[in-house]
Amino acid sequence: MSVRVVQTTEGWNICSQNNDEMYAVTKINIVCQCLLKCENCQACIHQYSCTGLDSSVRWNMCKHIHYICHFNKDKSFLLCQGDNELDIHELSSEKDVIADELGRRYSPIRIGMSDRREALKLKLNAMVDTLNSEEEIQAFVKNFASVKPTIDAICLHNAEIPPLPHNKEIIPVNKKIIPQRRLFSTKKKTSNAAWR
């Protein structure tokens, strides 16, 4: 797959592979302290903007932004200034990258429960430490207030689920059919003589 990238004063221009569209990726915030970062790129979601449709969805990093992050991360690529263009060949296709990401994201978690709790505590402490104003604290408290009822509901739901019977005899659905009532007409029959 060959992708054309042109570095400009505002950011980067990426040529589309399928059609003749050009996507502009710009870097908005150079240093960011937010915790929402891509694991591969180490860039937060609001650090870049793109003119593509995928980037218009809030809290979504499009493939063009990921590509530019990898482009900047790898120092072996030569950056081109102005109108100079660079052909970059990727080794894997887009479908392979998506499949790998989904496989990694939804793979069974192998770390223990206590390690996960400890990591969650550290993450929550880091989030609380970044709060600087009363409005931020109120927003955090408001969103955090729904966590306890949600956990209680999950515990209650798990406790109420009865175990499935394993030794139940399988009976065909058509074996015990209740016969339908016989319906008859309640209309009064008239004689044919009355019609003549």
mmCIF file of C-alpha atoms in Angstrom:
data_model
loop_
_atom_site.group_PDB
_atom_site.id
_atom_site.type_symbol
_atom_site.label_atom_id
_atom_site.label_comp_id
_atom_site.label_asym_id
_atom_site.label_seq_id
_atom_site.Cartn_x
_atom_site.Cartn_y
_atom_site.Cartn_z
ATOM 1 C CA MET A 1 0.000 0.000 0.000
ATOM 2 C CA SER A 2 1.489 3.306 -1.061
ATOM 3 C CA VAL A 3 0.432 6.495 0.688
ATOM 4 C CA ARG A 4 1.500 9.971 -0.307
ATOM 5 C CA VAL A 5 2.242 12.330 2.591
ATOM 6 C CA VAL A 6 3.154 15.994 2.166
ATOM 7 C CA GLN A 7 4.268 18.059 5.150
ATOM 8 C CA THR A 8 3.030 21.660 5.088
ATOM 9 C CA THR A 9 3.321 24.603 7.453
ATOM 10 C CA GLU A 10 -0.087 23.785 8.998
ATOM 11 C CA GLY A 11 0.482 20.027 9.314
ATOM 12 C CA TRP A 12 0.347 17.173 6.819
ATOM 13 C CA ASN A 13 -1.654 16.374 3.697
ATOM 14 C CA ILE A 14 -2.445 12.726 2.980
ATOM 15 C CA CYS A 15 -3.673 11.576 -0.436
ATOM 16 C CA SER A 16 -6.491 9.048 -0.417
ATOM 17 C CA GLN A 17 -5.756 5.650 -1.948
ATOM 18 C CA ASN A 18 -9.201 5.027 -3.431
ATOM 19 C CA ASN A 19 -10.015 8.409 -4.913
ATOM 20 C CA ASP A 20 -8.456 11.803 -5.496
ATOM 21 C CA GLU A 21 -9.295 13.279 -2.079
ATOM 22 C CA MET A 22 -6.745 14.986 0.138
ATOM 23 C CA TYR A 23 -6.999 14.873 3.935
ATOM 24 C CA ALA A 24 -5.370 17.560 6.061
ATOM 25 C CA VAL A 25 -4.065 16.529 9.484
ATOM 26 C CA THR A 26 -3.063 19.335 11.848
ATOM 27 C CA LYS A 27 -1.485 19.189 15.288
ATOM 28 C CA ILE A 28 -3.634 21.169 17.732
ATOM 29 C CA ASN A 29 -2.062 20.639 21.146
ATOM 30 C CA ILE A 30 1.623 19.830 21.505
ATOM 31 C CA VAL A 31 1.681 18.809 25.190
ATOM 32 C CA CYS A 32 -1.384 17.187 26.732
ATOM 33 C CA GLN A 33 -1.905 15.636 30.157
ATOM 34 C CA CYS A 34 -5.078 13.693 29.377
ATOM 35 C CA LEU A 35 -5.250 9.950 29.972
ATOM 36 C CA LEU A 36 -7.102 9.045 26.770
ATOM 37 C CA LYS A 37 -4.196 7.977 24.593
ATOM 38 C CA CYS A 38 -3.758 5.453 21.824
ATOM 39 C CA GLU A 39 -1.581 2.582 23.058
ATOM 40 C CA ASN A 40 0.380 2.386 19.801
ATOM 41 C CA CYS A 41 0.758 6.084 18.967
ATOM 42 C CA GLN A 42 0.972 7.498 22.500
ATOM 43 C CA ALA A 43 -1.056 10.485 21.266
ATOM 44 C CA CYS A 44 -4.211 11.721 22.968
ATOM 45 C CA ILE A 45 -7.462 11.994 21.073
ATOM 46 C CA HIS A 46 -7.572 15.776 20.921
ATOM 47 C CA GLN A 47 -3.945 16.361 20.015
ATOM 48 C CA TYR A 48 -4.608 16.185 16.252
ATOM 49 C CA SER A 49 -7.488 17.050 13.935
ATOM 50 C CA CYS A 50 -8.286 15.702 10.480
ATOM 51 C CA THR A 51 -10.647 16.730 7.694
ATOM 52 C CA GLY A 52 -11.776 13.115 7.154
ATOM 53 C CA LEU A 53 -15.239 11.867 8.109
ATOM 54 C CA ASP A 54 -13.984 9.407 10.742
ATOM 55 C CA SER A 55 -12.318 12.198 12.666
ATOM 56 C CA SER A 56 -15.547 14.204 12.798
ATOM 57 C CA VAL A 57 -16.948 11.664 15.272
ATOM 58 C CA ARG A 58 -16.172 12.874 18.778
ATOM 59 C CA TRP A 59 -13.549 10.913 20.736
ATOM 60 C CA ASN A 60 -12.371 9.102 17.615
ATOM 61 C CA MET A 61 -8.875 9.067 16.123
ATOM 62 C CA CYS A 62 -9.064 8.364 12.409
ATOM 63 C CA LYS A 63 -6.588 6.250 10.464
ATOM 64 C CA HIS A 64 -4.981 9.376 9.001
ATOM 65 C CA ILE A 65 -4.054 10.659 12.467
ATOM 66 C CA HIS A 66 -2.699 7.229 13.417
ATOM 67 C CA TYR A 67 -0.685 7.199 10.210
ATOM 68 C CA ILE A 68 0.828 10.619 10.915
ATOM 69 C CA CYS A 69 1.653 9.566 14.490
ATOM 70 C CA HIS A 70 3.500 6.511 13.188
ATOM 71 C CA PHE A 71 5.065 8.679 10.499
ATOM 72 C CA ASN A 72 6.439 11.079 13.135
ATOM 73 C CA LYS A 73 7.349 8.329 15.597
ATOM 74 C CA ASP A 74 9.581 6.443 13.191
ATOM 75 C CA LYS A 75 12.753 8.488 12.752
ATOM 76 C CA SER A 76 13.875 6.506 9.710
ATOM 77 C CA PHE A 77 11.359 8.277 7.471
ATOM 78 C CA LEU A 78 12.538 11.420 5.747
ATOM 79 C CA LEU A 79 10.256 14.377 6.268
ATOM 80 C CA CYS A 80 9.422 16.306 3.146
ATOM 81 C CA GLN A 81 8.912 20.058 3.289
ATOM 82 C CA GLY A 82 6.571 22.027 1.014
ATOM 83 C CA ASP A 83 5.624 20.377 -2.272
ATOM 84 C CA ASN A 84 7.987 17.416 -1.983
ATOM 85 C CA GLU A 85 6.116 14.132 -1.728
ATOM 86 C CA LEU A 86 7.089 10.898 -0.069
ATOM 87 C CA ASP A 87 5.809 7.414 -0.883
ATOM 88 C CA ILE A 88 5.564 5.286 2.225
ATOM 89 C CA HIS A 89 4.969 1.556 1.892
ATOM 90 C CA GLU A 90 3.214 -0.214 4.734
ATOM 91 C CA LEU A 91 3.887 -3.891 5.265
ATOM 92 C CA SER A 92 0.422 -4.819 6.504
ATOM 93 C CA SER A 93 -2.991 -3.988 5.164
ATOM 94 C CA GLU A 94 -5.602 -1.954 6.973
ATOM 95 C CA LYS A 95 -7.724 -5.050 7.657
ATOM 96 C CA ASP A 96 -4.775 -6.799 9.331
ATOM 97 C CA VAL A 97 -4.150 -3.795 11.562
ATOM 98 C CA ILE A 98 -7.833 -3.630 12.562
ATOM 99 C CA ALA A 99 -7.938 -7.384 13.245
ATOM 100 C CA ASP A 100 -4.787 -7.186 15.389
ATOM 101 C CA GLU A 101 -6.177 -4.231 17.353
ATOM 102 C CA LEU A 102 -9.514 -5.980 17.980
ATOM 103 C CA GLY A 103 -7.737 -9.192 18.957
ATOM 104 C CA ARG A 104 -5.545 -7.350 21.435
ATOM 105 C CA ARG A 105 -8.389 -5.246 22.785
ATOM 106 C CA TYR A 106 -10.803 -8.154 23.341
ATOM 107 C CA SER A 107 -8.303 -10.838 24.341
ATOM 108 C CA PRO A 108 -8.899 -12.449 27.737
ATOM 109 C CA ILE A 109 -7.311 -10.471 30.540
ATOM 110 C CA ARG A 110 -4.482 -12.457 32.061
ATOM 111 C CA ILE A 111 -3.572 -10.239 34.966
ATOM 112 C CA GLY A 112 -4.967 -10.932 38.405
ATOM 113 C CA MET A 113 -7.870 -9.169 40.041
ATOM 114 C CA SER A 114 -5.689 -7.516 42.680
ATOM 115 C CA ASP A 115 -3.359 -6.133 39.988
ATOM 116 C CA ARG A 116 -6.341 -4.748 38.090
ATOM 117 C CA ARG A 117 -7.696 -3.119 41.243
ATOM 118 C CA GLU A 118 -4.314 -1.545 41.954
ATOM 119 C CA ALA A 119 -4.059 -0.213 38.396
ATOM 120 C CA LEU A 120 -7.579 1.217 38.687
ATOM 121 C CA LYS A 121 -6.675 2.954 41.959
ATOM 122 C CA LEU A 122 -3.618 4.528 40.356
ATOM 123 C CA LYS A 123 -5.643 5.694 37.361
ATOM 124 C CA LEU A 124 -8.356 7.219 39.565
ATOM 125 C CA ASN A 125 -5.752 8.953 41.734
ATOM 126 C CA ALA A 126 -4.087 10.376 38.631
ATOM 127 C CA MET A 127 -7.443 11.652 37.382
ATOM 128 C CA VAL A 128 -8.258 13.258 40.745
ATOM 129 C CA ASP A 129 -4.830 14.916 40.820
ATOM 130 C CA THR A 130 -5.525 16.615 37.473
ATOM 131 C CA LEU A 131 -8.691 18.337 38.756
ATOM 132 C CA ASN A 132 -7.983 22.069 39.099
ATOM 133 C CA SER A 133 -11.325 23.812 39.532
ATOM 134 C CA GLU A 134 -14.548 23.380 41.452
ATOM 135 C CA GLU A 135 -16.435 22.731 38.197
ATOM 136 C CA GLU A 136 -14.096 19.871 37.312
ATOM 137 C CA ILE A 137 -14.527 18.361 40.781
ATOM 138 C CA GLN A 138 -18.325 18.634 40.556
ATOM 139 C CA ALA A 139 -18.310 17.009 37.108
ATOM 140 C CA PHE A 140 -16.116 14.180 38.403
ATOM 141 C CA VAL A 141 -18.345 13.628 41.461
ATOM 142 C CA LYS A 142 -21.479 13.712 39.287
ATOM 143 C CA ASN A 143 -20.125 11.085 36.900
ATOM 144 C CA PHE A 144 -18.600 8.982 39.676
ATOM 145 C CA ALA A 145 -21.893 8.911 41.638
ATOM 146 C CA SER A 146 -23.416 6.465 39.147
ATOM 147 C CA VAL A 147 -20.641 3.898 39.610
ATOM 148 C CA LYS A 148 -21.789 2.506 42.992
ATOM 149 C CA PRO A 149 -25.446 1.918 41.954
ATOM 150 C CA THR A 150 -24.238 0.261 38.752
ATOM 151 C CA ILE A 151 -21.959 -2.115 40.647
ATOM 152 C CA ASP A 152 -24.755 -2.860 43.149
ATOM 153 C CA ALA A 153 -27.137 -3.639 40.281
ATOM 154 C CA ILE A 154 -24.602 -6.003 38.704
ATOM 155 C CA CYS A 155 -24.095 -7.806 42.025
ATOM 156 C CA LEU A 156 -27.858 -8.073 42.570
ATOM 157 C CA HIS A 157 -28.421 -9.317 39.022
ATOM 158 C CA ASN A 158 -25.705 -11.966 39.366
ATOM 159 C CA ALA A 159 -27.151 -13.113 42.713
ATOM 160 C CA GLU A 160 -30.713 -13.456 41.352
ATOM 161 C CA ILE A 161 -29.896 -15.609 38.340
ATOM 162 C CA PRO A 162 -31.050 -19.140 39.168
ATOM 163 C CA PRO A 163 -28.822 -21.991 38.056
ATOM 164 C CA LEU A 164 -29.943 -23.791 34.937
ATOM 165 C CA PRO A 165 -31.329 -27.288 35.500
ATOM 166 C CA HIS A 166 -28.973 -29.816 33.942
ATOM 167 C CA ASN A 167 -30.929 -33.066 34.389
ATOM 168 C CA LYS A 168 -34.246 -31.904 32.975
ATOM 169 C CA GLU A 169 -35.860 -34.318 30.558
ATOM 170 C CA ILE A 170 -36.168 -32.941 27.049
ATOM 171 C CA ILE A 171 -39.789 -33.054 25.888
ATOM 172 C CA PRO A 172 -40.707 -32.233 22.293
ATOM 173 C CA VAL A 173 -42.754 -29.066 21.977
ATOM 174 C CA ASN A 174 -45.549 -30.812 20.068
ATOM 175 C CA LYS A 175 -46.063 -33.656 22.560
ATOM 176 C CA LYS A 176 -48.473 -32.022 25.030
ATOM 177 C CA ILE A 177 -50.672 -29.969 22.754
ATOM 178 C CA ILE A 178 -53.954 -28.812 24.274
ATOM 179 C CA PRO A 179 -56.740 -29.223 21.705
ATOM 180 C CA GLN A 180 -58.444 -26.055 20.556
ATOM 181 C CA ARG A 181 -62.087 -25.475 21.520
ATOM 182 C CA ARG A 182 -64.554 -26.289 18.836
ATOM 183 C CA LEU A 183 -66.304 -23.158 17.754
ATOM 184 C CA PHE A 184 -69.682 -23.200 16.074
ATOM 185 C CA SER A 185 -71.794 -20.559 14.506
ATOM 186 C CA THR A 186 -74.236 -18.751 16.807
ATOM 187 C CA LYS A 187 -76.110 -17.232 13.914
ATOM 188 C CA LYS A 188 -79.760 -18.155 13.703
ATOM 189 C CA LYS A 189 -80.553 -20.164 10.660
ATOM 190 C CA THR A 190 -83.395 -18.831 8.592
ATOM 191 C CA SER A 191 -85.517 -20.922 6.367
ATOM 192 C CA ASN A 192 -85.387 -20.540 2.631
ATOM 193 C CA ALA A 193 -89.146 -20.025 2.522
ATOM 194 C CA ALA A 194 -88.862 -16.596 4.122
ATOM 195 C CA TRP A 195 -86.747 -15.353 1.263
ATOM 196 C CA ARG A 196 -89.211 -16.245 -1.425
#
